[in-house]
mmCIF file of C-alpha atoms in Angstrom:
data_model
loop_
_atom_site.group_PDB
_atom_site.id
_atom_site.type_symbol
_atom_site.label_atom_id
_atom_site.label_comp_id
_atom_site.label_asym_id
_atom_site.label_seq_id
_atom_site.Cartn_x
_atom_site.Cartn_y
_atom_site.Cartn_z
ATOM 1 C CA UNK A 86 86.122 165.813 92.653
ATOM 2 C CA UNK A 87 86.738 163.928 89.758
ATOM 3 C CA UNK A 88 83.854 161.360 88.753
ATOM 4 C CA UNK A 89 84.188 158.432 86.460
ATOM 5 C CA UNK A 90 83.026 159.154 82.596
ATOM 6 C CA UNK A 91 79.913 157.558 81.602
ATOM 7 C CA UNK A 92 80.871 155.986 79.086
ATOM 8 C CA UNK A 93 83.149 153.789 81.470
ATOM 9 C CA UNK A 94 80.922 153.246 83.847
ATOM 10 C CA UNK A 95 78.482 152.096 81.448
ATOM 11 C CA UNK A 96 81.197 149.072 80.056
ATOM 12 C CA UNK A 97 81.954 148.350 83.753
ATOM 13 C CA UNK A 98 78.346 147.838 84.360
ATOM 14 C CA UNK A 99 77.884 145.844 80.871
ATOM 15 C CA UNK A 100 80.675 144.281 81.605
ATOM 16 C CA UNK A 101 79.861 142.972 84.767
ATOM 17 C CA UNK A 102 76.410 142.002 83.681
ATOM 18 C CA UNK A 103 77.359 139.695 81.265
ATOM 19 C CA UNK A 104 79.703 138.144 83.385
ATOM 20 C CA UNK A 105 77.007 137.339 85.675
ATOM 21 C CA UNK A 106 74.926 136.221 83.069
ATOM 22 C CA UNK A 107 77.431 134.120 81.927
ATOM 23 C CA UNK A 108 78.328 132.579 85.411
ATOM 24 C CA UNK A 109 74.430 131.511 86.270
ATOM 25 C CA UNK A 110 74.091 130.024 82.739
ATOM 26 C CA UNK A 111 76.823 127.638 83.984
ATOM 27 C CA UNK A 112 75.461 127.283 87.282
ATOM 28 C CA UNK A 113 72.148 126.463 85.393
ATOM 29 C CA UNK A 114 73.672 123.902 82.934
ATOM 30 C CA UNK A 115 75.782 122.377 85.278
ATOM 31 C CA UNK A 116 72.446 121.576 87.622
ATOM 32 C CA UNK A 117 70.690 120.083 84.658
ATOM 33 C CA UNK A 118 73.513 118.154 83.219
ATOM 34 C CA UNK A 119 73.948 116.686 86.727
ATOM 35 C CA UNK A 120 70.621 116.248 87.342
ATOM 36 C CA UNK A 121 70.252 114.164 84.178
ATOM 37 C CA UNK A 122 73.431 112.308 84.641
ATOM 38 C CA UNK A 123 72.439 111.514 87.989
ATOM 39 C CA UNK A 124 68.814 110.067 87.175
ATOM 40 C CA UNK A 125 71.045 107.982 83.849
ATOM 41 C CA UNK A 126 73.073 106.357 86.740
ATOM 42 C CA UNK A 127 70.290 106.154 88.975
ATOM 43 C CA UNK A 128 68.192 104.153 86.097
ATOM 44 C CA UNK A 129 71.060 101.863 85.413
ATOM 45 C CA UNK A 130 71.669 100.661 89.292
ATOM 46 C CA UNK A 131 68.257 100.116 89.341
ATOM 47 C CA UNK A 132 68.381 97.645 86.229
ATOM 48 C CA UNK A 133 71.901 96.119 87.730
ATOM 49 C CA UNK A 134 70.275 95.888 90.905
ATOM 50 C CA UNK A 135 66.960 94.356 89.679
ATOM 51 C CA UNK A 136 69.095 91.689 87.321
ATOM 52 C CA UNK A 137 71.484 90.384 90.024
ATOM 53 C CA UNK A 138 68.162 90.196 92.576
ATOM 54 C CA UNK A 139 66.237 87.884 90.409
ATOM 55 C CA UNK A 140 69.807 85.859 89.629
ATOM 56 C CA UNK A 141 69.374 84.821 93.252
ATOM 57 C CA UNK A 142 68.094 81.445 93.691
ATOM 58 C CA UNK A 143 66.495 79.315 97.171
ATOM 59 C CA UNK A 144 68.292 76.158 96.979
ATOM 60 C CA UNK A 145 66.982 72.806 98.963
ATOM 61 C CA UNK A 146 70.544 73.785 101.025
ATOM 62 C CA UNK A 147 72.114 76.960 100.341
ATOM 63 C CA UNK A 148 71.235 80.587 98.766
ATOM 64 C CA UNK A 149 72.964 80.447 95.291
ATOM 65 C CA UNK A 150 73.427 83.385 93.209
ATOM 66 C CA UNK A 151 73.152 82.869 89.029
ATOM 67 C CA UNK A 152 75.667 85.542 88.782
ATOM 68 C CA UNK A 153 78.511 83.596 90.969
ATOM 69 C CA UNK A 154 78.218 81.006 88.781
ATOM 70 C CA UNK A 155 78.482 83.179 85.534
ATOM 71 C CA UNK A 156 81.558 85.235 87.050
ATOM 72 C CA UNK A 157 83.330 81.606 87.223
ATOM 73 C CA UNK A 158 82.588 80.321 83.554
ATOM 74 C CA UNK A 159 85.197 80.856 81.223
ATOM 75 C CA UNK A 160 83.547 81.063 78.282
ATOM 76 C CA UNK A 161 81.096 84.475 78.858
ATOM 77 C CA UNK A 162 82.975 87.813 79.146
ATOM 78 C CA UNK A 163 83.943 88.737 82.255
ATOM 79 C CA UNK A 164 81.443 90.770 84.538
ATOM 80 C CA UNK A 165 82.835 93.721 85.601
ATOM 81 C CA UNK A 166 81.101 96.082 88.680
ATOM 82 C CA UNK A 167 80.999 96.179 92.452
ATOM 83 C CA UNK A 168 78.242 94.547 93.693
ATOM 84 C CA UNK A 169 77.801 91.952 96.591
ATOM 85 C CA UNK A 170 75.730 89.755 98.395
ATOM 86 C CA UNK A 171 74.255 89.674 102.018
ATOM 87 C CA UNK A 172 72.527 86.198 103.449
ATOM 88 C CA UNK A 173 70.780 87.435 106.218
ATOM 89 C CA UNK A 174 70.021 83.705 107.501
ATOM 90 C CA UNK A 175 73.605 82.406 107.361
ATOM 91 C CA UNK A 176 75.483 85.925 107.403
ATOM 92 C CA UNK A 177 76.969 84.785 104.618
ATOM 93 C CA UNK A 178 78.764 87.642 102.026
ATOM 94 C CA UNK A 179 79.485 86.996 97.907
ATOM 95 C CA UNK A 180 81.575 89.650 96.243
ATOM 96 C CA UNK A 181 82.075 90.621 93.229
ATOM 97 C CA UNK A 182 85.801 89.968 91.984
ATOM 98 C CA UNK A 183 86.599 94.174 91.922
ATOM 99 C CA UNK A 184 85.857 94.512 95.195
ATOM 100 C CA UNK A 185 88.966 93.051 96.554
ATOM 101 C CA UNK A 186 89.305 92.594 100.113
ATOM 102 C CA UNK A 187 86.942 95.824 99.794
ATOM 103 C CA UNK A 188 83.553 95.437 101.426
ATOM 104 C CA UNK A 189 80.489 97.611 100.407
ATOM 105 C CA UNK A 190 78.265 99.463 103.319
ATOM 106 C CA UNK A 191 75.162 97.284 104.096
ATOM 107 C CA UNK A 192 72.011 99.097 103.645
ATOM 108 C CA UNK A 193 68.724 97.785 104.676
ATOM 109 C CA UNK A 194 65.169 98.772 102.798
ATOM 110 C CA UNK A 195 62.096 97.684 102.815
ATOM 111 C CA UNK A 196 61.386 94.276 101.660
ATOM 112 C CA UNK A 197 61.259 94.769 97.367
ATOM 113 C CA UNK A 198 61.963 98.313 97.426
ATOM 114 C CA UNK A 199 65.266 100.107 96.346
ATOM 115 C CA UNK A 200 67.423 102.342 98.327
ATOM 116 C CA UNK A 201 69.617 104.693 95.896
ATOM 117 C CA UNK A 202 72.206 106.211 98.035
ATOM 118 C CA UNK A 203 75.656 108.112 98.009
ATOM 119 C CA UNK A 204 78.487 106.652 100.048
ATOM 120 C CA UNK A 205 82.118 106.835 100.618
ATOM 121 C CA UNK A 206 84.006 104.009 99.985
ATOM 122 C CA UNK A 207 86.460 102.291 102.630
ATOM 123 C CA UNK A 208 89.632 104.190 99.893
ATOM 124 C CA UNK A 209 87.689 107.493 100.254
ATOM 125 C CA UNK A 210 86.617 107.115 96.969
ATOM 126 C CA UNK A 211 82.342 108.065 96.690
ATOM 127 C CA UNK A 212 80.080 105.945 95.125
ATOM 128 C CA UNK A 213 76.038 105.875 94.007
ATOM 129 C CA UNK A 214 74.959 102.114 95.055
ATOM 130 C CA UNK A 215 71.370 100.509 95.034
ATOM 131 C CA UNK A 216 69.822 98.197 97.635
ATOM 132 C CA UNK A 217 67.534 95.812 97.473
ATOM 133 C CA UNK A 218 66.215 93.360 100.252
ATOM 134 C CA UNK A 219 64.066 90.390 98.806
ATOM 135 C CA UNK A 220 63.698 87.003 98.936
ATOM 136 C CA UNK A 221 65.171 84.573 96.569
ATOM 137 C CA UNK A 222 63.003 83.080 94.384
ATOM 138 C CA UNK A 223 62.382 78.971 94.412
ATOM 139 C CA UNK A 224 61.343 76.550 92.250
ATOM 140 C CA UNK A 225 59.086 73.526 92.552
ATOM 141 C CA UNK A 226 61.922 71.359 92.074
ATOM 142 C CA UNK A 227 63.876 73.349 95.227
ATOM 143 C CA UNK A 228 60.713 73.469 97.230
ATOM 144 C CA UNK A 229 60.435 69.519 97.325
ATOM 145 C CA UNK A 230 63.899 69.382 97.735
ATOM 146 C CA UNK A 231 63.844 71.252 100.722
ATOM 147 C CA UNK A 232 60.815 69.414 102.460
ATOM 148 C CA UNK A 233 62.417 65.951 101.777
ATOM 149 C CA UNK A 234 65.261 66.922 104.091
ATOM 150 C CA UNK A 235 62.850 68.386 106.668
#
């Protein structure tokens, strides 16, 4: 019976070793990177979510969003990003201009808090979005506005 030197097993084992070594250092990058990344993205919905929430405005007649009427001025850069708009009281939808005939998936929350979620778009393309529900806010001016016509 003829038995493998030591000297070759002993570079097959070596071998071997550092090639696992090697493949859960990836493994173990790759998580953190990701993880990292993920929170980044995470922390940026949360701001894009938090800035087009407080853009939305109680009217005396109507729910009207700041950002619509930044999207349609001319003169600021164009605002890129898929976001959109649910009225719950007139089932009324506002989209952002990359979204096409495209609709996002409604996701309901708890009133002021954030969902962060993954989801497939309508294309099969994923996505990370943020939800928020929340009331508008009003102003004194809207407020009066609103009680004059009842």
């Amino acid at each position: 019976m003829n038995h493998p030197s030591i000297r070759l097993r002993l570079m097959l084992g070596t071998g071997l070793f550092v090639a696992l070594t090697l493949w859960g250092a990836n493994v173990a990058i790759y998580r953190a990177f990701k993880r990292t990344l993920n929170k980044e993205v995470d922390l940026h919905l949360l701001q894009s979510a938090s800035l087009l929430a407080k853009s939305a405005e109680l009217e005396a007649d109507s729910l009207d969003y700041g950002g619509k009427e930044a999207m349609e001025s001319g003169k600021a850069p164009a605002i890129t990003g898929l976001f959109q708009f649910w009225d719950l009281s007139t089932c009324r939808i506002t989209k952002s201009p990359d979204l096409g005939d495209r609709n996002l998936p409604f996701i309901k929350g708890k009133l002021n808090q954030t969902v962060i979620t993954n989801v497939r778009m309508e294309n099969g393309d994923r996505a990370r979005i943020a939800s928020v529900s929340h009331y508008p806010f009003t102003d004194q001016a809207a407020i009066d506005a609103a009680a004059a016509m009842g």
